[in-house]
mmCIF file of C-alpha atoms in Angstrom:
data_model
loop_
_atom_site.group_PDB
_atom_site.id
_atom_site.type_symbol
_atom_site.label_atom_id
_atom_site.label_comp_id
_atom_site.label_asym_id
_atom_site.label_seq_id
_atom_site.Cartn_x
_atom_site.Cartn_y
_atom_site.Cartn_z
ATOM 1 C CA MET R 21 11.851 -0.950 -15.982
ATOM 2 C CA SER R 22 10.622 2.700 -15.563
ATOM 3 C CA ASP R 23 12.148 3.620 -11.250
ATOM 4 C CA GLU R 24 8.258 4.546 -10.834
ATOM 5 C CA ALA R 25 7.095 2.934 -7.766
ATOM 6 C CA VAL R 26 3.990 4.243 -7.966
ATOM 7 C CA ARG R 27 1.799 5.548 -11.518
ATOM 8 C CA LEU R 28 -1.345 6.812 -11.960
ATOM 9 C CA ASP R 29 -2.391 7.871 -15.385
ATOM 10 C CA ASP R 30 -6.363 9.501 -15.870
ATOM 11 C CA VAL R 31 -7.221 7.736 -12.330
ATOM 12 C CA LYS R 32 -10.729 8.838 -11.780
ATOM 13 C CA PHE R 33 -13.467 7.644 -9.172
ATOM 14 C CA ARG R 34 -17.021 7.561 -8.192
ATOM 15 C CA TRP R 35 -19.438 5.972 -5.428
ATOM 16 C CA ARG R 36 -22.041 6.106 -7.767
ATOM 17 C CA SER R 37 -22.644 6.841 -11.460
ATOM 18 C CA ASP R 38 -24.477 10.163 -11.247
ATOM 19 C CA ALA R 39 -22.081 11.520 -8.743
ATOM 20 C CA PRO R 40 -19.345 13.624 -9.940
ATOM 21 C CA PRO R 41 -15.891 11.890 -9.211
ATOM 22 C CA VAL R 42 -14.496 11.711 -6.078
ATOM 23 C CA LEU R 43 -11.138 11.283 -7.324
ATOM 24 C CA ASP R 44 -10.107 12.911 -11.025
ATOM 25 C CA ILE R 45 -6.049 12.031 -11.358
ATOM 26 C CA PRO R 46 -4.870 13.104 -14.415
ATOM 27 C CA SER R 47 -1.083 11.669 -13.409
ATOM 28 C CA LEU R 48 0.796 10.574 -9.834
ATOM 29 C CA SER R 49 4.294 9.085 -9.884
ATOM 30 C CA ALA R 50 5.918 8.499 -6.799
ATOM 31 C CA ARG R 51 9.721 7.045 -6.968
ATOM 32 C CA ALA R 52 11.197 3.953 -4.543
ATOM 33 C CA GLY R 53 11.915 5.182 -1.455
ATOM 34 C CA GLU R 54 10.049 8.725 -2.402
ATOM 35 C CA ARG R 55 7.471 10.252 0.446
ATOM 36 C CA LEU R 56 4.393 11.550 -0.631
ATOM 37 C CA PHE R 57 1.871 13.773 2.283
ATOM 38 C CA ILE R 58 -1.930 12.950 1.619
ATOM 39 C CA SER R 59 -3.783 15.312 3.211
ATOM 40 C CA GLY R 60 -7.758 16.963 2.662
ATOM 41 C CA PRO R 61 -10.614 17.081 4.671
ATOM 42 C CA SER R 62 -13.005 14.528 5.670
ATOM 43 C CA GLY R 63 -14.476 12.894 2.950
ATOM 44 C CA SER R 64 -12.007 14.346 -0.203
ATOM 45 C CA GLY R 65 -10.919 11.036 -0.829
ATOM 46 C CA LYS R 66 -7.656 10.388 0.874
ATOM 47 C CA THR R 67 -8.775 6.614 1.847
ATOM 48 C CA THR R 68 -10.415 6.524 -1.378
ATOM 49 C CA LEU R 69 -6.634 6.911 -2.328
ATOM 50 C CA LEU R 70 -4.581 4.371 -0.600
ATOM 51 C CA ASN R 71 -7.597 1.555 -2.033
ATOM 52 C CA LEU R 72 -7.319 2.299 -5.129
ATOM 53 C CA LEU R 73 -3.004 1.926 -4.678
ATOM 54 C CA ALA R 74 -4.333 -0.947 -2.082
ATOM 55 C CA GLY R 75 -6.100 -3.272 -5.025
ATOM 56 C CA ILE R 76 -8.551 -2.876 -2.850
ATOM 57 C CA SER R 77 -11.032 -0.527 -4.996
ATOM 58 C CA GLN R 78 -11.177 -0.766 -8.318
ATOM 59 C CA PRO R 79 -10.577 3.210 -10.747
ATOM 60 C CA GLU R 80 -13.909 3.539 -13.238
ATOM 61 C CA THR R 81 -10.867 4.683 -15.765
ATOM 62 C CA GLY R 82 -7.264 4.848 -15.549
ATOM 63 C CA THR R 83 -4.125 2.731 -14.631
ATOM 64 C CA VAL R 84 -2.725 2.432 -11.442
ATOM 65 C CA GLU R 85 0.794 0.832 -11.334
ATOM 66 C CA ILE R 86 2.382 -0.256 -8.027
ATOM 67 C CA MET R 87 6.199 -1.638 -8.935
ATOM 68 C CA GLY R 88 5.109 -1.352 -13.076
ATOM 69 C CA THR R 89 1.960 -3.926 -11.475
ATOM 70 C CA ASP R 90 -1.297 -2.738 -13.507
ATOM 71 C CA LEU R 91 -3.857 -3.555 -10.702
ATOM 72 C CA SER R 92 -6.111 -3.775 -13.373
ATOM 73 C CA GLN R 93 -4.708 -6.860 -15.081
ATOM 74 C CA LEU R 94 -5.187 -8.933 -12.109
ATOM 75 C CA SER R 95 -7.933 -10.925 -10.150
ATOM 76 C CA GLY R 96 -9.182 -9.878 -7.522
ATOM 77 C CA GLY R 97 -7.030 -13.089 -5.725
ATOM 78 C CA GLY R 98 -3.969 -11.958 -7.329
ATOM 79 C CA ARG R 99 -4.831 -8.579 -6.412
ATOM 80 C CA ASP R 100 -4.951 -10.168 -2.758
ATOM 81 C CA ALA R 101 -1.640 -11.281 -2.918
ATOM 82 C CA PHE R 102 0.143 -8.974 -4.682
ATOM 83 C CA ARG R 103 -0.622 -6.488 -1.739
ATOM 84 C CA ALA R 104 0.262 -9.534 0.538
ATOM 85 C CA ASP R 105 3.490 -9.756 -0.781
ATOM 86 C CA THR R 106 4.024 -5.675 -1.759
ATOM 87 C CA ILE R 107 2.093 -2.502 -0.460
ATOM 88 C CA GLY R 108 2.147 -1.990 3.791
ATOM 89 C CA PHE R 109 -0.068 1.240 5.483
ATOM 90 C CA ILE R 110 1.074 2.677 8.194
ATOM 91 C CA PHE R 111 -1.975 4.807 9.325
ATOM 92 C CA GLN R 112 -2.174 8.118 11.438
ATOM 93 C CA MET R 113 -4.673 5.865 13.871
ATOM 94 C CA PHE R 114 -2.414 2.289 14.570
ATOM 95 C CA ASN R 115 -4.736 -0.142 14.818
ATOM 96 C CA LEU R 116 -2.780 -2.408 15.980
ATOM 97 C CA LEU R 117 -3.580 -6.331 17.832
ATOM 98 C CA PRO R 118 -4.300 -5.397 21.364
ATOM 99 C CA PHE R 119 -2.810 -9.260 22.061
ATOM 100 C CA LEU R 120 0.182 -8.978 19.845
ATOM 101 C CA SER R 121 3.055 -7.274 20.955
ATOM 102 C CA LEU R 122 4.710 -3.822 19.129
ATOM 103 C CA ALA R 123 7.213 -6.818 16.513
ATOM 104 C CA GLU R 124 4.328 -9.316 16.195
ATOM 105 C CA ASN R 125 2.428 -7.143 15.017
ATOM 106 C CA VAL R 126 5.345 -5.391 12.724
ATOM 107 C CA LEU R 127 6.068 -9.217 10.961
ATOM 108 C CA LEU R 128 2.523 -10.298 10.907
ATOM 109 C CA PRO R 129 1.929 -9.549 7.605
ATOM 110 C CA CYS R 130 4.940 -12.105 6.958
ATOM 111 C CA ARG R 131 3.216 -14.734 8.518
ATOM 112 C CA PHE R 132 0.233 -13.707 5.013
ATOM 113 C CA SER R 133 3.366 -13.915 2.582
ATOM 114 C CA SER R 134 5.879 -16.146 2.105
ATOM 115 C CA ALA R 135 7.559 -13.731 -0.574
ATOM 116 C CA ARG R 136 7.048 -10.840 2.478
ATOM 117 C CA ARG R 137 8.709 -13.423 4.637
ATOM 118 C CA ALA R 138 11.629 -14.597 2.620
ATOM 119 C CA ARG R 139 12.837 -10.029 1.607
ATOM 120 C CA ALA R 140 12.538 -10.238 5.722
ATOM 121 C CA ALA R 141 14.445 -12.112 6.708
ATOM 122 C CA ALA R 142 17.260 -11.495 3.594
ATOM 123 C CA ALA R 143 16.945 -8.169 4.665
ATOM 124 C CA SER R 144 18.500 -8.463 8.286
ATOM 125 C CA GLY R 145 20.126 -11.929 8.375
ATOM 126 C CA GLY R 146 15.674 -13.145 9.754
ATOM 127 C CA ALA R 147 12.171 -11.131 10.416
ATOM 128 C CA GLU R 148 12.379 -10.805 13.865
ATOM 129 C CA ALA R 149 15.841 -8.629 13.250
ATOM 130 C CA GLU R 150 14.456 -7.132 10.413
ATOM 131 C CA ALA R 151 11.788 -5.920 12.754
ATOM 132 C CA ARG R 152 13.720 -4.595 15.347
ATOM 133 C CA ARG R 153 15.667 -2.500 12.479
ATOM 134 C CA LEU R 154 12.710 -1.138 10.992
ATOM 135 C CA LEU R 155 11.020 -0.464 15.228
ATOM 136 C CA THR R 156 14.477 1.231 15.527
ATOM 137 C CA HIS R 157 14.761 3.484 12.312
ATOM 138 C CA MET R 158 11.125 4.246 13.671
ATOM 139 C CA GLY R 159 11.972 5.547 16.668
ATOM 140 C CA LEU R 160 9.535 2.515 18.415
ATOM 141 C CA ALA R 161 11.908 -0.195 19.506
#
C-alpha cells in the first residue's frame, strides 16, 4: 500500500463541455501528515479542487484517490459515506453552527459517522477528550 494520502493523476475538470478545463492536473500527491497550501485568485479552481478531493464533484478524466480509495469507483452514496468517515476541511472562513459551542462544532462530524466517532474515542480515550486535544493543539481551547 502506498503512503500517499492523496493522489491525483491526469485529472481534468470543466463546468461545460465547450469550455476549457477549470483544472488540469497531470499529477499531485501528498502523504499523510503533509500540508498543502492552496492559493490563487477567485475563480482559479481552489474550491473545485477541494470538491474533487471530497468526492462532491467528479473529474471529467483522471483519477482521484484518497487513502488508497479511487473515488470514481464509489457510488454517490458511497462517496457520501467515505466523506463522512474520512474527510474533513477547515476553511479560511469558518462556517460554525452558532448555536453550538466550539467543541460541539468539532464533535459534529462524529454524529454523522460511527467510524469517525470510534477513531476519535480511541485516540484520546473519548471523543470529547480528542476534541479538547485538537482545539488545544490549534490554540483554540
